[in-house]
Amino acid sequence: MPEVDEIPPRLSEHLRTWLGEWPPRPTGVTVVGHLPRTMPGWDGLLHEVIGVASTNAALLSVPPEVAHEIAGLVRGKSLEEDLHLLRQGVAKAFDRDGRIGRGRFRWTTTPTPTTDVGEWVPTDDPRVPDWLKPFNDEVLISWADDGTYGAGVGLKKHDDAGHEISVGTEESMRGRGIGRRLVATAARQILDFGAVPTYLHAFDNYASDKVATASGFDDVGWTVLGFWPLEPDSA
């Protein structure tokens, strides 16, 4: 599995810009304060805690005003120990109930060779479904036989070096390989632009796992970190 010094230079540049610093220390969690954590992200919302972890180390990006307090929670001896300590302490730093969560973090420089599919359309096109409207610029859509939305991809353009792909397919269109071809098509365009395509998903999202693998986004054991407020009935 690749470690932090074995990844493509463009991905390193993306992580440095997105998180505020890269690479992390060799072991445990490195906490950095990054002003963009206090500003709206790609979707106009605040994303106050973002991190990326390899198999041994992670970098956690937080607002500057809480960076010292959160950095004081970790010991730098092991990734899992530091994540355990963060789970106990990050909510206190933000003074609200929540938890540190993890998901898969993938990237590719060699998307699966496929025939390009879909049409790039602006997000204000009336045929675009609500879930795709917050995405940057245009979205890539494969239309159903009746001309309605069948499947689509949106790009989270975090910075010039890294664009994250999200995909959704209507149930009637599943099982045809449309999702993986859309993702591979978008990945090639991102690479042509000069950025690296990334793909994030929950551990238990088996459909996304399958699409990512089929599109050339291998699972190399890396994870994305975030902080999610607890629902009222789960606090």
Tab-separated table of C-alpha atoms in Angstrom:
chain	number	residue	atom	x	y	z
A	1	MET	CA	0.000	0.000	0.000
A	2	PRO	CA	1.355	3.456	-0.854
A	3	GLU	CA	2.529	5.710	1.937
A	4	VAL	CA	2.533	9.480	1.949
A	5	ASP	CA	5.801	9.808	0.004
A	6	GLU	CA	4.737	7.382	-2.737
A	7	ILE	CA	1.709	9.177	-4.177
A	8	PRO	CA	1.520	11.237	-7.396
A	9	PRO	CA	2.931	14.777	-7.016
A	10	ARG	CA	-0.375	16.291	-8.159
A	11	LEU	CA	-2.209	14.447	-5.372
A	12	SER	CA	0.324	15.747	-2.841
A	13	GLU	CA	-0.316	19.265	-4.142
A	14	HIS	CA	-4.077	18.777	-3.806
A	15	LEU	CA	-3.798	17.488	-0.228
A	16	ARG	CA	-1.467	20.326	0.723
A	17	THR	CA	-3.903	22.909	-0.660
A	18	TRP	CA	-7.081	21.214	0.592
A	19	LEU	CA	-5.826	20.390	4.081
A	20	GLY	CA	-3.289	23.178	4.619
A	21	GLU	CA	-0.232	20.955	4.888
A	22	TRP	CA	1.137	17.659	3.565
A	23	PRO	CA	2.623	15.223	4.385
A	24	PRO	CA	1.795	14.417	8.024
A	25	ARG	CA	4.302	13.095	10.548
A	26	PRO	CA	5.289	9.442	9.936
A	27	THR	CA	2.949	8.094	12.624
A	28	GLY	CA	-0.239	9.179	14.330
A	29	VAL	CA	-2.351	12.223	13.492
A	30	THR	CA	-0.894	15.611	12.602
A	31	VAL	CA	-3.335	18.457	13.336
A	32	VAL	CA	-3.075	21.732	11.400
A	33	GLY	CA	-5.096	24.918	11.498
A	34	HIS	CA	-6.321	25.943	8.042
A	35	LEU	CA	-8.307	29.126	7.414
A	36	PRO	CA	-10.496	27.588	4.638
A	37	ARG	CA	-12.067	25.376	7.359
A	38	THR	CA	-13.888	28.569	8.434
A	39	MET	CA	-15.112	29.367	4.899
A	40	PRO	CA	-17.799	27.825	2.680
A	41	GLY	CA	-16.618	24.860	0.664
A	42	TRP	CA	-17.516	23.610	-2.806
A	43	ASP	CA	-21.208	23.374	-1.846
A	44	GLY	CA	-21.465	26.646	0.066
A	45	LEU	CA	-21.366	24.845	3.433
A	46	LEU	CA	-18.741	24.781	6.178
A	47	HIS	CA	-16.567	21.677	6.391
A	48	GLU	CA	-14.765	22.367	9.645
A	49	VAL	CA	-12.891	19.074	9.998
A	50	ILE	CA	-11.337	17.252	7.042
A	51	GLY	CA	-8.568	14.698	7.181
A	52	VAL	CA	-6.866	12.087	5.053
A	53	ALA	CA	-5.184	9.004	6.493
A	54	SER	CA	-2.787	6.487	5.013
A	55	THR	CA	-2.225	3.164	6.752
A	56	ASN	CA	0.063	4.661	9.425
A	57	ALA	CA	-0.522	8.394	9.589
A	58	ALA	CA	-3.104	11.103	9.011
A	59	LEU	CA	-3.355	14.842	8.625
A	60	LEU	CA	-6.384	16.525	10.186
A	61	SER	CA	-7.327	20.020	9.015
A	62	VAL	CA	-9.343	22.160	11.462
A	63	PRO	CA	-10.144	25.851	12.031
A	64	PRO	CA	-7.096	27.747	13.367
A	65	GLU	CA	-8.874	28.769	16.577
A	66	VAL	CA	-9.266	25.162	17.749
A	67	ALA	CA	-6.078	23.709	16.236
A	68	HIS	CA	-3.971	24.020	19.409
A	69	GLU	CA	-6.633	22.381	21.581
A	70	ILE	CA	-7.214	19.503	19.160
A	71	ALA	CA	-3.481	19.001	18.570
A	72	GLY	CA	-3.105	18.619	22.315
A	73	LEU	CA	-5.339	15.543	22.219
A	74	VAL	CA	-2.989	13.380	20.141
A	75	ARG	CA	0.284	11.664	21.064
A	76	GLY	CA	1.696	10.723	17.661
A	77	LYS	CA	2.490	7.140	18.647
A	78	SER	CA	-0.030	5.362	16.419
A	79	LEU	CA	-2.843	6.270	14.062
A	80	GLU	CA	-5.507	4.226	15.819
A	81	GLU	CA	-4.604	5.534	19.290
A	82	ASP	CA	-4.757	9.130	18.074
A	83	LEU	CA	-8.085	8.565	16.327
A	84	HIS	CA	-9.470	7.112	19.559
A	85	LEU	CA	-8.335	10.192	21.473
A	86	LEU	CA	-9.824	12.482	18.832
A	87	ARG	CA	-13.165	10.705	19.002
A	88	GLN	CA	-13.267	11.568	22.674
A	89	GLY	CA	-12.090	15.160	22.407
A	90	VAL	CA	-13.053	16.862	19.129
A	91	ALA	CA	-16.694	17.323	20.111
A	92	LYS	CA	-15.565	19.146	23.257
A	93	ALA	CA	-13.365	21.478	21.207
A	94	PHE	CA	-16.386	22.436	19.082
A	95	ASP	CA	-18.695	22.453	22.105
A	96	ARG	CA	-21.297	20.269	20.426
A	97	ASP	CA	-22.141	16.611	20.105
A	98	GLY	CA	-20.540	14.852	17.183
A	99	ARG	CA	-18.107	12.179	16.162
A	100	ILE	CA	-15.030	11.641	14.047
A	101	GLY	CA	-16.034	9.421	11.136
A	102	ARG	CA	-14.070	7.696	8.384
A	103	GLY	CA	-14.721	6.667	4.798
A	104	ARG	CA	-12.775	5.364	1.818
A	105	PHE	CA	-10.384	7.737	0.048
A	106	ARG	CA	-9.389	6.728	-3.491
A	107	TRP	CA	-7.674	8.315	-6.459
A	108	THR	CA	-6.520	7.302	-9.909
A	109	THR	CA	-4.129	8.366	-12.644
A	110	THR	CA	-5.208	5.475	-14.894
A	111	PRO	CA	-8.995	5.269	-15.215
A	112	THR	CA	-10.386	2.090	-16.733
A	113	PRO	CA	-10.395	2.390	-20.550
A	114	THR	CA	-14.032	2.767	-21.621
A	115	THR	CA	-16.028	4.517	-24.288
A	116	ASP	CA	-16.903	8.024	-23.114
A	117	VAL	CA	-20.555	8.425	-22.187
A	118	GLY	CA	-22.872	11.190	-21.073
A	119	GLU	CA	-23.431	14.864	-21.816
A	120	TRP	CA	-22.022	17.786	-19.849
A	121	VAL	CA	-24.881	20.161	-19.005
A	122	PRO	CA	-25.139	23.214	-16.704
A	123	THR	CA	-26.564	22.616	-13.246
A	124	ASP	CA	-29.460	24.999	-13.926
A	125	ASP	CA	-30.766	22.744	-16.701
A	126	PRO	CA	-34.329	21.813	-15.597
A	127	ARG	CA	-33.613	18.136	-16.283
A	128	VAL	CA	-30.848	18.019	-13.662
A	129	PRO	CA	-32.003	16.309	-10.425
A	130	ASP	CA	-31.796	18.161	-7.109
A	131	TRP	CA	-28.838	16.173	-5.780
A	132	LEU	CA	-26.623	17.385	-8.641
A	133	LYS	CA	-27.574	21.080	-8.484
A	134	PRO	CA	-25.011	22.110	-5.785
A	135	PHE	CA	-22.059	20.877	-7.843
A	136	ASN	CA	-19.575	23.187	-9.553
A	137	ASP	CA	-20.181	24.271	-13.132
A	138	GLU	CA	-21.453	21.476	-15.375
A	139	VAL	CA	-22.490	17.931	-14.502
A	140	LEU	CA	-22.137	14.810	-16.631
A	141	ILE	CA	-25.440	13.050	-17.332
A	142	SER	CA	-26.466	9.887	-19.132
A	143	TRP	CA	-30.073	10.204	-20.247
A	144	ALA	CA	-32.619	7.400	-20.108
A	145	ASP	CA	-34.297	6.188	-23.296
A	146	ASP	CA	-37.189	8.629	-22.731
A	147	GLY	CA	-34.818	11.593	-22.398
A	148	THR	CA	-35.089	11.939	-18.623
A	149	TYR	CA	-32.230	11.709	-16.146
A	150	GLY	CA	-30.756	8.231	-15.863
A	151	ALA	CA	-27.375	8.621	-14.167
A	152	GLY	CA	-25.011	11.457	-13.442
A	153	VAL	CA	-21.689	12.659	-12.095
A	154	GLY	CA	-20.889	15.858	-10.232
A	155	LEU	CA	-17.428	17.248	-9.521
A	156	LYS	CA	-16.371	18.753	-6.220
A	157	LYS	CA	-13.618	21.072	-7.426
A	158	HIS	CA	-11.784	21.509	-4.139
A	159	ASP	CA	-8.816	23.193	-5.849
A	160	ASP	CA	-6.993	23.213	-9.189
A	161	ALA	CA	-5.055	20.054	-8.285
A	162	GLY	CA	-7.873	17.794	-7.052
A	163	HIS	CA	-11.466	17.204	-8.153
A	164	GLU	CA	-13.664	14.722	-6.306
A	165	ILE	CA	-16.189	12.641	-8.274
A	166	SER	CA	-19.687	11.790	-7.029
A	167	VAL	CA	-22.012	9.513	-8.995
A	168	GLY	CA	-25.656	8.487	-8.778
A	169	THR	CA	-27.686	6.103	-10.942
A	170	GLU	CA	-31.437	5.672	-11.124
A	171	GLU	CA	-32.591	2.167	-10.230
A	172	SER	CA	-33.954	1.572	-13.736
A	173	MET	CA	-30.479	2.234	-15.196
A	174	ARG	CA	-28.462	0.062	-12.834
A	175	GLY	CA	-26.676	-3.091	-13.919
A	176	ARG	CA	-25.620	-1.690	-17.302
A	177	GLY	CA	-22.203	-0.329	-16.344
A	178	ILE	CA	-23.362	3.252	-16.895
A	179	GLY	CA	-22.072	4.490	-13.521
A	180	ARG	CA	-18.535	3.183	-13.965
A	181	ARG	CA	-18.345	4.548	-17.516
A	182	LEU	CA	-19.510	7.975	-16.358
A	183	VAL	CA	-16.907	7.978	-13.572
A	184	ALA	CA	-14.125	6.906	-15.932
A	185	THR	CA	-15.210	9.554	-18.458
A	186	ALA	CA	-15.141	12.270	-15.788
A	187	ALA	CA	-11.792	11.022	-14.454
A	188	ARG	CA	-10.199	11.330	-17.887
A	189	GLN	CA	-11.472	14.895	-18.234
A	190	ILE	CA	-10.078	15.788	-14.797
A	191	LEU	CA	-6.688	14.368	-15.758
A	192	ASP	CA	-6.775	16.273	-19.052
A	193	PHE	CA	-7.427	19.434	-17.026
A	194	GLY	CA	-4.262	18.707	-15.053
A	195	ALA	CA	-5.871	17.677	-11.755
A	196	VAL	CA	-6.092	14.320	-10.019
A	197	PRO	CA	-9.535	12.662	-9.703
A	198	THR	CA	-10.517	11.449	-6.235
A	199	TYR	CA	-13.455	9.299	-5.126
A	200	LEU	CA	-14.756	9.133	-1.538
A	201	HIS	CA	-17.444	6.867	-0.125
A	202	ALA	CA	-18.722	5.286	3.075
A	203	PHE	CA	-17.341	1.884	4.055
A	204	ASP	CA	-20.771	0.283	3.752
A	205	ASN	CA	-21.659	1.851	0.402
A	206	TYR	CA	-21.032	-1.329	-1.561
A	207	ALA	CA	-22.468	0.083	-4.782
A	208	SER	CA	-19.951	2.958	-4.719
A	209	ASP	CA	-17.192	0.524	-3.821
A	210	LYS	CA	-18.012	-1.561	-6.876
A	211	VAL	CA	-18.239	1.429	-9.215
A	212	ALA	CA	-14.967	2.895	-7.935
A	213	THR	CA	-13.055	-0.336	-8.418
A	214	ALA	CA	-14.522	-0.901	-11.882
A	215	SER	CA	-13.586	2.677	-12.870
A	216	GLY	CA	-9.929	2.311	-11.928
A	217	PHE	CA	-10.009	3.788	-8.405
A	218	ASP	CA	-8.232	1.084	-6.423
A	219	ASP	CA	-8.747	0.732	-2.679
A	220	VAL	CA	-5.247	1.247	-1.263
A	221	GLY	CA	-6.340	1.386	2.366
A	222	TRP	CA	-6.511	5.185	2.654
A	223	THR	CA	-9.400	6.902	4.435
A	224	VAL	CA	-11.009	10.316	4.661
A	225	LEU	CA	-11.830	11.802	8.074
A	226	GLY	CA	-14.623	14.157	9.035
A	227	PHE	CA	-16.679	15.384	11.988
A	228	TRP	CA	-20.420	14.818	11.899
A	229	PRO	CA	-22.891	16.154	14.461
A	230	LEU	CA	-24.889	13.449	16.158
A	231	GLU	CA	-28.576	13.117	15.367
A	232	PRO	CA	-30.765	14.065	18.376
A	233	ASP	CA	-31.827	10.458	18.965
A	234	SER	CA	-28.250	9.128	18.869
A	235	ALA	CA	-26.582	11.548	21.265
